[in-house]
Coordinates of N, CA, C and O in Angstrom, one line a residue:
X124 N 23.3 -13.3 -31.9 CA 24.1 -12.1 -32.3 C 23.5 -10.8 -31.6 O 24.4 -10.0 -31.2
X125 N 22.1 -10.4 -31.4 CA 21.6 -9.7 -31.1 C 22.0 -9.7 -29.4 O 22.2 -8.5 -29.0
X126 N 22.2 -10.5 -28.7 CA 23.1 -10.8 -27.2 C 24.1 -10.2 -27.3 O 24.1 -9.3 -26.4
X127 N 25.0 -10.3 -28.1 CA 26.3 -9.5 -28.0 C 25.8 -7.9 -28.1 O 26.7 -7.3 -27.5
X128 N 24.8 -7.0 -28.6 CA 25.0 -5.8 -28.7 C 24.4 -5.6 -27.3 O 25.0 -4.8 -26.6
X129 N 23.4 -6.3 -26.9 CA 23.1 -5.8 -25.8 C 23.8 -5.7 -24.6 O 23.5 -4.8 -23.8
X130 N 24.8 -6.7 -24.4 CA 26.0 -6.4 -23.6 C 27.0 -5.6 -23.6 O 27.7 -5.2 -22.7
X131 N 27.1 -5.4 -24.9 CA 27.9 -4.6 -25.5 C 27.2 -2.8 -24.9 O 27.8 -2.0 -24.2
X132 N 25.8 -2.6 -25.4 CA 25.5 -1.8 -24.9 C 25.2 -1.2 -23.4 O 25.1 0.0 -23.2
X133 N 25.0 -2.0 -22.6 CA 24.4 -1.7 -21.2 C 26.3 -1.8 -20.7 O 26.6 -1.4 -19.6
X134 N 27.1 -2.1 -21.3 CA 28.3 -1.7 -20.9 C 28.7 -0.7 -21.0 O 29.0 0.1 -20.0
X135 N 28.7 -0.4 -22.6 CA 29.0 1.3 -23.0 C 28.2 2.2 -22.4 O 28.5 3.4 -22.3
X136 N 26.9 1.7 -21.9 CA 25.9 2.7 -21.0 C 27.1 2.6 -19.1 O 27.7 3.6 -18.8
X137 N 27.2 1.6 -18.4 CA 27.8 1.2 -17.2 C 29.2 2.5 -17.6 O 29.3 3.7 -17.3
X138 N 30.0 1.8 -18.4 CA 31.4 3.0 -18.3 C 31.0 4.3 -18.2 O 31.3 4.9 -17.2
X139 N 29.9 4.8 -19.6 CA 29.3 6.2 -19.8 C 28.7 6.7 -18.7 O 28.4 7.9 -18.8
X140 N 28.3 6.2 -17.4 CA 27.4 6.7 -16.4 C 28.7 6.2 -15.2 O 28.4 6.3 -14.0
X141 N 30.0 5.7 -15.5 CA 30.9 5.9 -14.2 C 31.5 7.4 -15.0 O 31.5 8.4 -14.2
X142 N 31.8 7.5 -16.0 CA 32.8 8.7 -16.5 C 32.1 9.6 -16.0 O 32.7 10.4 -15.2
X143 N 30.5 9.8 -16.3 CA 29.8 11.0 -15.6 C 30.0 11.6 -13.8 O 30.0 12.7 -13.3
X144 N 30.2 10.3 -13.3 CA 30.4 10.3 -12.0 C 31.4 10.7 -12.0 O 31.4 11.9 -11.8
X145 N 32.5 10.3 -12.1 CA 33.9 10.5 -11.8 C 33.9 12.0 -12.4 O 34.8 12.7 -11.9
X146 N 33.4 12.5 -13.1 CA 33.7 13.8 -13.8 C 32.5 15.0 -12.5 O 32.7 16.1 -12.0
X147 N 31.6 14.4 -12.4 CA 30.9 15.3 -11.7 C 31.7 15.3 -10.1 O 32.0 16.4 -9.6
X148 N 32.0 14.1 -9.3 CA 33.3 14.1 -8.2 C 34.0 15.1 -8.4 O 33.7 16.2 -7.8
X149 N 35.2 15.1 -9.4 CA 36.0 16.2 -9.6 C 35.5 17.6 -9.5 O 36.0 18.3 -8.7
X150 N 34.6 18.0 -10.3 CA 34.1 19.3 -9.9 C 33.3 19.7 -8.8 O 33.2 20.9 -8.4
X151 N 32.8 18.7 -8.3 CA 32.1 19.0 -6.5 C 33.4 19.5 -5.8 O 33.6 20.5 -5.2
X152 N 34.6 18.2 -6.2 CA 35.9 18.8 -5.2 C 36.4 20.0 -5.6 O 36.8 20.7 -4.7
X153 N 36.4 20.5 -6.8 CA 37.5 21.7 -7.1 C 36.2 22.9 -6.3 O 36.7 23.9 -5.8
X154 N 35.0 22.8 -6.4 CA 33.9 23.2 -6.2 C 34.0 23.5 -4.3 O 33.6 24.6 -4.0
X155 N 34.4 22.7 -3.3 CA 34.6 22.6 -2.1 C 36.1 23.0 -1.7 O 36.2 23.3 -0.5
X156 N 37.5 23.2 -2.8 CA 38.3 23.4 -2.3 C 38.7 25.1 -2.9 O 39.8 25.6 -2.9
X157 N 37.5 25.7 -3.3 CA 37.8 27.5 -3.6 C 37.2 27.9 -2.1 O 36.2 27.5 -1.6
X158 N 37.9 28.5 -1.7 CA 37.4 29.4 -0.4 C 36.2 30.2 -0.7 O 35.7 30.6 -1.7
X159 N 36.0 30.4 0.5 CA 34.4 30.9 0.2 C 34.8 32.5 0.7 O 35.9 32.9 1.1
X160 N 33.6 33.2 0.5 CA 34.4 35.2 0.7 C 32.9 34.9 1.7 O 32.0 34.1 1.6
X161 N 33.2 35.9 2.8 CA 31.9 36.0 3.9 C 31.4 36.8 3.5 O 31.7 37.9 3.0
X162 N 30.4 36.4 3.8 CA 29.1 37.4 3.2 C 28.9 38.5 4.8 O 28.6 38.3 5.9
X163 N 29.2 39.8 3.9 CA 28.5 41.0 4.9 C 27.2 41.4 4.8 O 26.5 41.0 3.8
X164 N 26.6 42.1 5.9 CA 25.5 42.2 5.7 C 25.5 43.7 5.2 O 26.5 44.4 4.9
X165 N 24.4 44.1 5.2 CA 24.5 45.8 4.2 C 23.8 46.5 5.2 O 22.8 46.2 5.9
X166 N 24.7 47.9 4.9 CA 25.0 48.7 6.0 C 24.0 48.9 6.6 O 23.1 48.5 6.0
X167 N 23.6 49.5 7.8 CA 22.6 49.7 8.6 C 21.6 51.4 8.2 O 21.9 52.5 8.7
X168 N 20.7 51.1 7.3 CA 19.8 52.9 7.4 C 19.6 53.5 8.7 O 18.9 52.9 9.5
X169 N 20.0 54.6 9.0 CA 19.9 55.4 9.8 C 18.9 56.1 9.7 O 19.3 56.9 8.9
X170 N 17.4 56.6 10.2 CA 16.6 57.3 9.9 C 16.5 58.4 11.2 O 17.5 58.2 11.9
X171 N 15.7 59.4 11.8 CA 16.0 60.1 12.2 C 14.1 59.7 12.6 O 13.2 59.4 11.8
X172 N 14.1 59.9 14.3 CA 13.2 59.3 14.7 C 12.1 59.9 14.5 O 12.3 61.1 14.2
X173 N 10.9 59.4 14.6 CA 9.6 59.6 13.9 C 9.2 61.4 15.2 O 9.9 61.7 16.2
X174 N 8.4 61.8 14.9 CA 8.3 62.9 15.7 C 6.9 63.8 15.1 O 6.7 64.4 14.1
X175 N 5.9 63.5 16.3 CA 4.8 63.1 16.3 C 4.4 64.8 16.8 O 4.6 65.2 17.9
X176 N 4.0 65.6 16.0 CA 3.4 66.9 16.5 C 2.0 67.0 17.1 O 0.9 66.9 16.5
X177 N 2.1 67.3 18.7 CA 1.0 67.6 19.5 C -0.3 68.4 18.5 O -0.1 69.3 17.6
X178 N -1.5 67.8 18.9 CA -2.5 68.0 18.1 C -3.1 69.7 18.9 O -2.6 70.1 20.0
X179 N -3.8 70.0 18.5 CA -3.8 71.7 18.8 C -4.5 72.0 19.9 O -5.5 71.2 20.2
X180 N -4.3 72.6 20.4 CA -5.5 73.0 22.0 C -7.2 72.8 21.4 O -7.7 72.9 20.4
X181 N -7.5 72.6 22.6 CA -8.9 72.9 22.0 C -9.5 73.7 22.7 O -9.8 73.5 23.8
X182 N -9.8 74.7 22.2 CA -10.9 76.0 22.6 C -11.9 75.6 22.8 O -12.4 74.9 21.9
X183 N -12.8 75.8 23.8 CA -13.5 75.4 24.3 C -14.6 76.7 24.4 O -14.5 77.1 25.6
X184 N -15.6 77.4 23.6 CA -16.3 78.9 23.7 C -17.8 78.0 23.9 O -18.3 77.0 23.4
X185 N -18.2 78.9 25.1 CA -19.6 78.8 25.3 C -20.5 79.2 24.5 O -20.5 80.2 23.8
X186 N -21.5 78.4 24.7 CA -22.5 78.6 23.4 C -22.9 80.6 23.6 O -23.3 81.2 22.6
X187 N -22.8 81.2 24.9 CA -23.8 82.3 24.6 C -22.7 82.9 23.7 O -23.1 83.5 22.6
X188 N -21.4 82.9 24.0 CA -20.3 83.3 23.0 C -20.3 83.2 21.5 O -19.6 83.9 20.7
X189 N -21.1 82.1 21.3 CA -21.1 81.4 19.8 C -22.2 82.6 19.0 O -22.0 83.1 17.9
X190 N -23.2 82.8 19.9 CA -24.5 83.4 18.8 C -25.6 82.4 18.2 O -25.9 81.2 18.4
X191 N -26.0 83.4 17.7 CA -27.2 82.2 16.9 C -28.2 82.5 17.5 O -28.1 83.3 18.5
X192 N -29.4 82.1 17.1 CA -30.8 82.2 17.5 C -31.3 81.5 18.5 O -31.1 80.3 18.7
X193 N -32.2 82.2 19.5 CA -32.0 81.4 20.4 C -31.2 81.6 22.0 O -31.8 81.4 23.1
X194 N -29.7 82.1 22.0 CA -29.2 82.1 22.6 C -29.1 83.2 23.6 O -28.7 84.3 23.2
X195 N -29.5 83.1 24.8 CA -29.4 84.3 25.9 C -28.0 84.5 25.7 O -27.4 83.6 25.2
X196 N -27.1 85.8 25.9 CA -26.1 86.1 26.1 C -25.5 86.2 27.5 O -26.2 86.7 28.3
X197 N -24.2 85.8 27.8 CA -23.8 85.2 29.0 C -24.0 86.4 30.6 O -23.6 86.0 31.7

């Protein structure tokens, strides 16, 4: 008697694992037959180009100009 549930069971298990199939099919297809929307890309930032300010002259004073001890004047 114990034979009988077990066929009984690994059947009700066989149907219960086609219904799953058959149910997961259907929604892959309904899943494959919605059109798809295209994807845009997002908009392009505009920045305003980098702008690099020249670094300052260099003065160039001779030391007798400077002072200090020491120094002959020019």
């Amino acid at each position: 008697m114990t034979s009988q549930f077990k066929v009984q069971g690994s059947m009700k298990g066989l149907l219960l694992a086609t219904a799953a199939v058959v149910v997961t099919m259907a929604s892959m297809q309904a899943n494959a037959a919605r059109p798809t929307t295209p994807v845009t890309p997002p908009p392009a930032v505009t920045r305003p180009p980098i702008q690099q300010t020249p670094p300052p002259p260099v003065i160039v004073v001779p030391p007798c100009k400077r002072g200090g001890p020491g120094i002959t004047p020019c």
